mmCIF file of C-alpha atoms in Angstrom:
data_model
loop_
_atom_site.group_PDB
_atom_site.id
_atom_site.type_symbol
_atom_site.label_atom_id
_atom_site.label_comp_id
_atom_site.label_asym_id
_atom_site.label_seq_id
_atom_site.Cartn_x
_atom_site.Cartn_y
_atom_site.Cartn_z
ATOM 1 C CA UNK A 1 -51.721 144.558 106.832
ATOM 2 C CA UNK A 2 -54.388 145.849 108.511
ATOM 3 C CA UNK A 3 -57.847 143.418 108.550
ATOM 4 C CA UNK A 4 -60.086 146.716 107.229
ATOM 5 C CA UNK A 5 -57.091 147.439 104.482
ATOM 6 C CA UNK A 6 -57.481 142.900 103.458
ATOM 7 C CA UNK A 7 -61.405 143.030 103.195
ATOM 8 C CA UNK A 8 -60.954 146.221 100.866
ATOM 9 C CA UNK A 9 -58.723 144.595 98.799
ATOM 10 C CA UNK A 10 -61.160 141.986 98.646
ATOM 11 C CA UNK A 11 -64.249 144.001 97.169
ATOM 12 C CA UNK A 12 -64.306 143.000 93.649
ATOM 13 C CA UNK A 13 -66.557 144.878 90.758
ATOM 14 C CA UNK A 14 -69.484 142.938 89.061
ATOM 15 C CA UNK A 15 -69.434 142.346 85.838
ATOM 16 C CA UNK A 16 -72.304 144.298 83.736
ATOM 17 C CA UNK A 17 -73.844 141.911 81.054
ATOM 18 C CA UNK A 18 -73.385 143.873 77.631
ATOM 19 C CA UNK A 19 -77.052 143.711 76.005
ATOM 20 C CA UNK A 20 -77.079 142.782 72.267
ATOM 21 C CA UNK A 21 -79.660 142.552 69.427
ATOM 22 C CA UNK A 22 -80.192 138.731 68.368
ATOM 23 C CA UNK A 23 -80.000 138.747 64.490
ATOM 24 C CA UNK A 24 -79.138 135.135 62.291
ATOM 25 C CA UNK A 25 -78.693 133.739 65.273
ATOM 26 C CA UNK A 26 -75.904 136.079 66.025
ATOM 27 C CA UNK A 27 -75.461 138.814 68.644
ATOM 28 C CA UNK A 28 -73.974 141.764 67.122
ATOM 29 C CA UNK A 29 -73.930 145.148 68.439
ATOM 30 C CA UNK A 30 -76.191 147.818 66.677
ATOM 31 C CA UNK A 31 -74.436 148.764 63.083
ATOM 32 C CA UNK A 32 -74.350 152.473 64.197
ATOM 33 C CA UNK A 33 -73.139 151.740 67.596
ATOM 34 C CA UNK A 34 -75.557 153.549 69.698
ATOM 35 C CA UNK A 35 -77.340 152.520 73.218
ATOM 36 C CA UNK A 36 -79.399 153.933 74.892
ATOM 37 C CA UNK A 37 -80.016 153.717 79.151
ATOM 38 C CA UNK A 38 -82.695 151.438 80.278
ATOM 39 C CA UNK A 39 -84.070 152.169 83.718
ATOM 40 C CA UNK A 40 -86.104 150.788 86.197
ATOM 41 C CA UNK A 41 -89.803 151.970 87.251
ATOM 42 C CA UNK A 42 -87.996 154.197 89.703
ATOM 43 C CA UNK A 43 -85.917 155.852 87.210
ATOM 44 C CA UNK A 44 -82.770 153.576 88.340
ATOM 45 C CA UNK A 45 -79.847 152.661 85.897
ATOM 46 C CA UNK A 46 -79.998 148.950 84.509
ATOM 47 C CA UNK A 47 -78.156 148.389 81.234
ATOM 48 C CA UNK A 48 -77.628 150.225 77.863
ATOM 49 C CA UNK A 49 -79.405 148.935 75.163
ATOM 50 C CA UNK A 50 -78.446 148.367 71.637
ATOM 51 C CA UNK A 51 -80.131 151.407 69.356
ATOM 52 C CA UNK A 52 -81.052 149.867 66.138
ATOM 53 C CA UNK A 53 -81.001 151.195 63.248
ATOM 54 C CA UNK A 54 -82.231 151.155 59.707
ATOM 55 C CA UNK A 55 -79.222 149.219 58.797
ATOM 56 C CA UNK A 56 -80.351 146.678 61.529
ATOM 57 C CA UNK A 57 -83.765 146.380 60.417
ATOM 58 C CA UNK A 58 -82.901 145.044 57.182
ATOM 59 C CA UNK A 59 -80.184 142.980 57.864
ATOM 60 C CA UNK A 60 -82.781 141.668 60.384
ATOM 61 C CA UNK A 61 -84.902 140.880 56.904
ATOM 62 C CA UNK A 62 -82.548 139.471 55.277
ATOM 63 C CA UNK A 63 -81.669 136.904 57.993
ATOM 64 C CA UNK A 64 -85.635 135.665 58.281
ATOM 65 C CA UNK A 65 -85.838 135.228 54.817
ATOM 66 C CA UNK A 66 -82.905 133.388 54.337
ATOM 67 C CA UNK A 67 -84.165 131.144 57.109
ATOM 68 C CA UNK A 68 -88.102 130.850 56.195
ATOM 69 C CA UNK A 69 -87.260 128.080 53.275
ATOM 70 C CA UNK A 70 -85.888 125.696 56.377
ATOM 71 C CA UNK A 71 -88.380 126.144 59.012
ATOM 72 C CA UNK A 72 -91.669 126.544 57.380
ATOM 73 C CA UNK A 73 -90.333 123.485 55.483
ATOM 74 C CA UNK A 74 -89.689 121.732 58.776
ATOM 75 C CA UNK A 75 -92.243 119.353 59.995
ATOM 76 C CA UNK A 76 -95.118 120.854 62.195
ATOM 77 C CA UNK A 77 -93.761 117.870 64.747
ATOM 78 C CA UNK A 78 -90.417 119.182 64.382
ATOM 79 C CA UNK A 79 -90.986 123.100 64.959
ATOM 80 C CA UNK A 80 -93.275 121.360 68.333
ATOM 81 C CA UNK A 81 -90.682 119.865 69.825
ATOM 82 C CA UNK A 82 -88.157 123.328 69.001
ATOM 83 C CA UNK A 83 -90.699 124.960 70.703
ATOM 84 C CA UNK A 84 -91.031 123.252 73.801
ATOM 85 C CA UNK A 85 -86.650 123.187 74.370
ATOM 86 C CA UNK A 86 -87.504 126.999 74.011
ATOM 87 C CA UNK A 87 -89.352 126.665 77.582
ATOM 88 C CA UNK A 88 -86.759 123.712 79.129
ATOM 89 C CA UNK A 89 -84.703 126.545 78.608
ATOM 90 C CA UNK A 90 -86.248 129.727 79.727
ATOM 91 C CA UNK A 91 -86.913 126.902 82.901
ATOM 92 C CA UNK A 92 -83.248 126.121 83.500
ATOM 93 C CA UNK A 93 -83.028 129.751 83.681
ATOM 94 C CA UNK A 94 -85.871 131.183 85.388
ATOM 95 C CA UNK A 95 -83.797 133.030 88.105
ATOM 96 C CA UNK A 96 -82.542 135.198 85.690
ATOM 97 C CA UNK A 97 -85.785 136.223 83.943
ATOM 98 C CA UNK A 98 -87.317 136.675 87.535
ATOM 99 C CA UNK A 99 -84.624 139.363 88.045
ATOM 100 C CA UNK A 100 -85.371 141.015 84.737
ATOM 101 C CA UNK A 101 -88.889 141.118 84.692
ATOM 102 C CA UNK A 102 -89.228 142.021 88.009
ATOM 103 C CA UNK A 103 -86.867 145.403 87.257
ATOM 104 C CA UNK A 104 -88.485 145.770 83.804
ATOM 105 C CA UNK A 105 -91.938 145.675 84.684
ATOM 106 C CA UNK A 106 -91.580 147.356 88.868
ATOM 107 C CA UNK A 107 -92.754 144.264 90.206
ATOM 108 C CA UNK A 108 -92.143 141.964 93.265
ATOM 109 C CA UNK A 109 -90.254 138.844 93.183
ATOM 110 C CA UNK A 110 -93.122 136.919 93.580
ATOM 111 C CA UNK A 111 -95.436 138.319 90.992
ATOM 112 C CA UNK A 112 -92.410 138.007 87.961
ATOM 113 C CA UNK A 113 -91.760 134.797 89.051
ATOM 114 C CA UNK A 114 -95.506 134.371 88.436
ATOM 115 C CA UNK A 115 -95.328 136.088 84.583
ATOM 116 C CA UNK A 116 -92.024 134.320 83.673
ATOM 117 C CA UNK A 117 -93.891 130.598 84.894
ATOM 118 C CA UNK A 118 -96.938 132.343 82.648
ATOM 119 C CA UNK A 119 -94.619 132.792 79.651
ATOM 120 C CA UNK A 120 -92.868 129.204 79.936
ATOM 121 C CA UNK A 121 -96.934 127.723 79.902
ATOM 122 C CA UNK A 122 -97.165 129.952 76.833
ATOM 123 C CA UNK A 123 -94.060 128.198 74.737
ATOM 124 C CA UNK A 124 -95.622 124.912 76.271
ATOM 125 C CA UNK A 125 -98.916 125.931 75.144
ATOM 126 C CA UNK A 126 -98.172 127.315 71.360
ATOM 127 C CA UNK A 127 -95.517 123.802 70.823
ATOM 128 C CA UNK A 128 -99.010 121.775 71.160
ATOM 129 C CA UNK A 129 -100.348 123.534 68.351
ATOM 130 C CA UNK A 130 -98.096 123.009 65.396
ATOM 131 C CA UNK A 131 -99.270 119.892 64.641
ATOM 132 C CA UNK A 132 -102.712 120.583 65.100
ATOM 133 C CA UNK A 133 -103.924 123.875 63.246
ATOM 134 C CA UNK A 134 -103.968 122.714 60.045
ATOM 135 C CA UNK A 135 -106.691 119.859 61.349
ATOM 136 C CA UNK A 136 -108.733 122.520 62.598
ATOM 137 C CA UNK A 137 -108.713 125.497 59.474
ATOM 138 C CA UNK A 138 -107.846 122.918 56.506
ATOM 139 C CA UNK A 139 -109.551 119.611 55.383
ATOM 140 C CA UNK A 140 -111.738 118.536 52.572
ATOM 141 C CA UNK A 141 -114.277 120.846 50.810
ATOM 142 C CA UNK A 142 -117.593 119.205 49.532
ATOM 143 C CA UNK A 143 -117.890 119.557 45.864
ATOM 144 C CA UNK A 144 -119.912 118.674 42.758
ATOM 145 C CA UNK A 145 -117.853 116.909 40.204
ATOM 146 C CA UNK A 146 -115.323 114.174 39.513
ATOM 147 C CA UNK A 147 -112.744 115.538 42.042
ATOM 148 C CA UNK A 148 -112.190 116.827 44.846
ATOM 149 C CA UNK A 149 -110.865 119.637 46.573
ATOM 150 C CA UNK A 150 -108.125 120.101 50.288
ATOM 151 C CA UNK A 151 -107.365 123.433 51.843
ATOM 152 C CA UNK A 152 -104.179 123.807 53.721
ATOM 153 C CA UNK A 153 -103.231 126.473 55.955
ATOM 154 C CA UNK A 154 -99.368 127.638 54.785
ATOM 155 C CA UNK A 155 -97.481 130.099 56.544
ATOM 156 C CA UNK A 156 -97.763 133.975 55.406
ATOM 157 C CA UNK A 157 -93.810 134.557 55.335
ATOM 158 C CA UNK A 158 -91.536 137.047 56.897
ATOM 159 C CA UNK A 159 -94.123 138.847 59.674
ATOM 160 C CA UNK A 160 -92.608 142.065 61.800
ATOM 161 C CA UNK A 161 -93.759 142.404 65.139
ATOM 162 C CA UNK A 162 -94.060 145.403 67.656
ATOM 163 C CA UNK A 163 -94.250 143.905 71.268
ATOM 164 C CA UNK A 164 -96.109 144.929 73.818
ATOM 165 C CA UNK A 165 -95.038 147.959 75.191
ATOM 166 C CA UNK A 166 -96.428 146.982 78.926
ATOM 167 C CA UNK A 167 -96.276 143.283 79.541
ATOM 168 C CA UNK A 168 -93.453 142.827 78.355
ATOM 169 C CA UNK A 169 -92.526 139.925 78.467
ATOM 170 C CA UNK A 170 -95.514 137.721 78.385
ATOM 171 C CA UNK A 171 -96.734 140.131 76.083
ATOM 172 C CA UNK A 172 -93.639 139.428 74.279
ATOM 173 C CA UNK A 173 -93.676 135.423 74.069
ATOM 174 C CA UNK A 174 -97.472 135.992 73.691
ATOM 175 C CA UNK A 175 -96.686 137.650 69.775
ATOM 176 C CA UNK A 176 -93.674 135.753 69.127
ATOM 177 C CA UNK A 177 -95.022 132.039 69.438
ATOM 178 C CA UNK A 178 -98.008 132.023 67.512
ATOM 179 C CA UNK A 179 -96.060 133.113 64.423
ATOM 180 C CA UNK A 180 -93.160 131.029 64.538
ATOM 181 C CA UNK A 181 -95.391 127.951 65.995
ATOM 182 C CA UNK A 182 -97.406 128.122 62.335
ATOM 183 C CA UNK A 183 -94.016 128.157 60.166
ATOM 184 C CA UNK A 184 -93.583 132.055 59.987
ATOM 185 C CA UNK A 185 -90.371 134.043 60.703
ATOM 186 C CA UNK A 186 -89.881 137.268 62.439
ATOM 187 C CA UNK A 187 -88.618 140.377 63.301
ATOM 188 C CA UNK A 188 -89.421 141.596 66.493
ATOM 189 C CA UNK A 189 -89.156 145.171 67.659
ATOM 190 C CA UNK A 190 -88.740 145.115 71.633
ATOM 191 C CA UNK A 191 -90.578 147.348 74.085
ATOM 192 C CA UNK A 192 -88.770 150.930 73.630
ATOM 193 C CA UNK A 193 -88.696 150.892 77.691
ATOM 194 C CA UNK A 194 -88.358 147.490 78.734
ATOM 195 C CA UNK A 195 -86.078 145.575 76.477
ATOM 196 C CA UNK A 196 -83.609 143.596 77.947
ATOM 197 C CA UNK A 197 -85.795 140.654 79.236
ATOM 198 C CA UNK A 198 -86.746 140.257 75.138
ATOM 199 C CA UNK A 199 -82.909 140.722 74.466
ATOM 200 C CA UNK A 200 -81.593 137.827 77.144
ATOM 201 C CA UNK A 201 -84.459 135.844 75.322
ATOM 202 C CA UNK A 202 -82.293 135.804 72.276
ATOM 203 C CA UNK A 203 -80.113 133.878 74.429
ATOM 204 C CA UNK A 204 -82.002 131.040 75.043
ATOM 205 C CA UNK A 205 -83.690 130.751 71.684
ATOM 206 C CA UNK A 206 -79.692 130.268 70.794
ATOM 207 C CA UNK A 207 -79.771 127.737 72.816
ATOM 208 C CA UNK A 208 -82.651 125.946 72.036
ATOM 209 C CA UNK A 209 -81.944 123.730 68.833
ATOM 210 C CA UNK A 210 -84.628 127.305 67.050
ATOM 211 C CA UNK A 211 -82.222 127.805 63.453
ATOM 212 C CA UNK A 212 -80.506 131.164 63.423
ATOM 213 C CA UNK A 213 -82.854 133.884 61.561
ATOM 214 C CA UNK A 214 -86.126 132.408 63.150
ATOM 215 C CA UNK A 215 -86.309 135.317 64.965
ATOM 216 C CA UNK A 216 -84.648 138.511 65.291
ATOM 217 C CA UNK A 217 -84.471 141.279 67.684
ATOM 218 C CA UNK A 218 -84.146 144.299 67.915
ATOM 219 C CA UNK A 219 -84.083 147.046 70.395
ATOM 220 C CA UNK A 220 -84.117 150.780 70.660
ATOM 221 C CA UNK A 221 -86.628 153.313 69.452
ATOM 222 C CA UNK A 222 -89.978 151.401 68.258
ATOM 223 C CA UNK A 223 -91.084 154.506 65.221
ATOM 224 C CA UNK A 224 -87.568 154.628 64.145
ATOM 225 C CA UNK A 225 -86.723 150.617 63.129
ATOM 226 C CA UNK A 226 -90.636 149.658 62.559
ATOM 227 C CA UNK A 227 -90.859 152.800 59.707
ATOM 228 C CA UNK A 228 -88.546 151.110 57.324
ATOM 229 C CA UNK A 229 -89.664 147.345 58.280
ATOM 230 C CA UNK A 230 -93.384 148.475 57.568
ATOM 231 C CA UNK A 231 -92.372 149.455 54.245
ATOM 232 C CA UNK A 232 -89.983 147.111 53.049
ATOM 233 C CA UNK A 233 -91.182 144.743 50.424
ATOM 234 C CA UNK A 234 -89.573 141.645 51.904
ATOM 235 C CA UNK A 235 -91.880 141.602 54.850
ATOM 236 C CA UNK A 236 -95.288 140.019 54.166
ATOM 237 C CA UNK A 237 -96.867 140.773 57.056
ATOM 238 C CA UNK A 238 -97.112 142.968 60.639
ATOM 239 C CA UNK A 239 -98.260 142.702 64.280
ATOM 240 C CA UNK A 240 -98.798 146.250 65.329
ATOM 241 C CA UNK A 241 -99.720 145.286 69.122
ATOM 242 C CA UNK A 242 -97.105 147.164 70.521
ATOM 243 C CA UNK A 243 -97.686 150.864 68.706
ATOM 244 C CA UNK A 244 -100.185 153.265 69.634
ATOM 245 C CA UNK A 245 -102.725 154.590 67.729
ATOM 246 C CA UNK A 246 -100.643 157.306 65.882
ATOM 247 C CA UNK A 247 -98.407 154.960 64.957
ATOM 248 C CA UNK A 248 -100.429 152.119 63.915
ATOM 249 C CA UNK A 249 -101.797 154.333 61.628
ATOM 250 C CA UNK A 250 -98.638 155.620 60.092
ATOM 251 C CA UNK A 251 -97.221 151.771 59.894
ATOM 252 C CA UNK A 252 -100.392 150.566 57.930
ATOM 253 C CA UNK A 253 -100.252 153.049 55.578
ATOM 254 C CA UNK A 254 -96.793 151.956 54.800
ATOM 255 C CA UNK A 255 -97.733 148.297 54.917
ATOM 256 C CA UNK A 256 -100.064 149.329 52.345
ATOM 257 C CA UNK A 257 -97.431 149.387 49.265
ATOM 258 C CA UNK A 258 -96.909 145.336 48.945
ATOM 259 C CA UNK A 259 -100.278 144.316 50.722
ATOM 260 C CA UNK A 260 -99.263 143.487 53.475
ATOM 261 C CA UNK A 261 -101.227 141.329 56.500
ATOM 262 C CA UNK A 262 -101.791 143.483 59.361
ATOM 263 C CA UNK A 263 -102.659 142.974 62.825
ATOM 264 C CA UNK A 264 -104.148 145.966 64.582
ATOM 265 C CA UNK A 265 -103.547 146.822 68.115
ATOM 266 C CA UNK A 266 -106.128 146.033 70.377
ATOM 267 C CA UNK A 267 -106.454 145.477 74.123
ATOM 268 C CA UNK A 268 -105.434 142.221 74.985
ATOM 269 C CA UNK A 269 -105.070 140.275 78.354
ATOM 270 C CA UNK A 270 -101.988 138.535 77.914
ATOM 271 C CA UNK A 271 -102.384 136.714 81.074
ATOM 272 C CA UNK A 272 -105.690 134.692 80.185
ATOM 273 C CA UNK A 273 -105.226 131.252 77.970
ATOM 274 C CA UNK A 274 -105.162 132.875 74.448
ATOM 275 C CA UNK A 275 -106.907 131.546 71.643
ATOM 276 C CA UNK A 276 -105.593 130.495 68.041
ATOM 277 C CA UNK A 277 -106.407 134.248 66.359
ATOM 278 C CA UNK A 278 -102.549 134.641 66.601
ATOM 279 C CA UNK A 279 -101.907 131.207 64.804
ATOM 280 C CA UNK A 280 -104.216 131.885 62.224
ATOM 281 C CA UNK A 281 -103.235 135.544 61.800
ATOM 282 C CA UNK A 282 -100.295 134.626 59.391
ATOM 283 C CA UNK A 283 -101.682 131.928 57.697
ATOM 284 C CA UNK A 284 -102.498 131.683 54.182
ATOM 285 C CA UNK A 285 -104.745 128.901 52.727
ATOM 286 C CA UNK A 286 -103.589 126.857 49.592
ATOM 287 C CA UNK A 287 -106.339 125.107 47.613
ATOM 288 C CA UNK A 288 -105.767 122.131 45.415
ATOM 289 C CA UNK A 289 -107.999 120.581 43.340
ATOM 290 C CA UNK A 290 -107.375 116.741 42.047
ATOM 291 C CA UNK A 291 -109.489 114.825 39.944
ATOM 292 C CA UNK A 292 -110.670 111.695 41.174
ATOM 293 C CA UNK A 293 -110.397 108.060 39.859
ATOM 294 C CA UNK A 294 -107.448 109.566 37.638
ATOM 295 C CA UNK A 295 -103.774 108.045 39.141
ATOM 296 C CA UNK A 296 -100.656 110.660 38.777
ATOM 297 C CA UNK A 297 -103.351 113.546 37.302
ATOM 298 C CA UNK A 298 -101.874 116.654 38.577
ATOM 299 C CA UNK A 299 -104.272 119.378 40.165
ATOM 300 C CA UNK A 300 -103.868 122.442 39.995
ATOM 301 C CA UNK A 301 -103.582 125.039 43.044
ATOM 302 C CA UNK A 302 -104.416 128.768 43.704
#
């Protein structure tokens, strides 16, 4: 045997990673078993990604509800420390993400290592929190009478959020934290063009001790899965950063039929130190008034 004829017999074929949504803390393929092609910023093949559909979008539901009762019940020390194994992991896999972001987003090596070290800070950076924003937007109100009266920030419920179309994957950890750092879960709608660093971070939140139906996500066309999420009366709240202005304006009007919260778009610099807006977003505050001097009186709360 020739030595050309041994080194072609040699050449093997990589294996392409098959891209899947991240739903219950399962990775199924889309229910109506589209993709669509993801490229690069120079119009070069990467991956197919997962097409959601309606179907998804409330199975997607379904799944952060059933998981809400455990983790806002969790302990604000507890969802901390979930949150911080969320960056040990993206850490213990940087390489990866520095590959992905770099072909999502058309940058160099350098600069995505740069954004993926940015979004590790960020999970670092929202874990510190959980324990400490109810100290700062509840307490004790002053009042005139024989009891008194504690507000307590409580989470808002099952929120739906449209990442960042550019940015995407800061931008993407950016929205996600704050919500689940505060007791929230979510459905997150990935950027329609760069999705598969948001669907390989399904993979580490897997990994990372977060319960299945924390978050869920979902790729494909952003209009077509946030329409029916914006209107469905199981979702209590939505983070329109990622839509434009057409679209924003379409999704609050359907937000409008069970009140829903909603976050409008607005610029944002994803790579300064944020502030707690995004915490306090999807909170709700609870109110309970207790008589004093009067042992096992029960207040009342609104």
């Amino acid at each position: 045997m020739s030595e050309k004829t041994d080194k072609t017999e040699q050449q093997r074929l990589s294996v392409f990673k098959t891209y899947k949504l991240y739903v219950g803390g399962k990775f199924p393929r889309s229910e109506s078993g589209r993709v669509y092609e993801v490229t690069d910023s120079k119009g070069k093949w990467l991956a197919n990604a997962p097409l959601s559909s309606r179907k998804d979008a409330r199975d997607a539901v379904v799944a952060a509800r059933k998981a809400f009762g455990g983790w806002s019940g969790a302990t604000a020390y507890n969802r901390g420390q979930i949150l911080y194994r969320v960056a040990e992991m993206l850490e213990g896999r940087k390489d990866q993400f520095v590959r992905e972001v770099a072909d999502a987003e058309g940058l160099s090596k350098s600069k995505a290592a740069a954004v993926v070290d940015a979004a590790i800070d960020r999970w670092v950076w929202y874990a510190g929190w959980t324990d400490k924003i109810a100290q700062v937007v509840g307490g004790g109100n002053p009042v005139a009478g024989p009891f008194f009266n504690l507000s307590t920030p409580e989470p808002t419920g099952v929120v739906t959020v449209l990442a960042p179309q550019e940015s995407s994957f800061l931008g993407l950890v950016s929205v996600i934290a704050p919500v689940i750092a505060t007791g929230n879960t979510v459905i997150v709608i990935a950027s329609e063009k760069s999705p598969l660093p948001a669907l390989s971070l399904g993979e580490v939140l897997a990994t990372s001790d977060l319960p299945g139906g924390v978050v869920n996500i979902l790729s494909g066309k952003t209009a077509e899965i946030a329409a029916p999420l914006a209107a469905h009366q199981d979702v209590n709240a939505i983070d329109l950063a990622g839509a434009d202005d057409v679209l924003a304006k379409e999704l609050e009007i359907a937000a409008a039929d069970n009140l829903k919260r909603v976050v409008r778009p607005q610029p944002v610099d994803y790579s300064l130190t944020p502030g707690i807006e995004r915490l306090t977003a999807f909170l709700e505050t609870k109110t309970v008034w207790h008589p004093t001097g009067a042992l096992g009186a029960s207040g009342s709360s609104y």
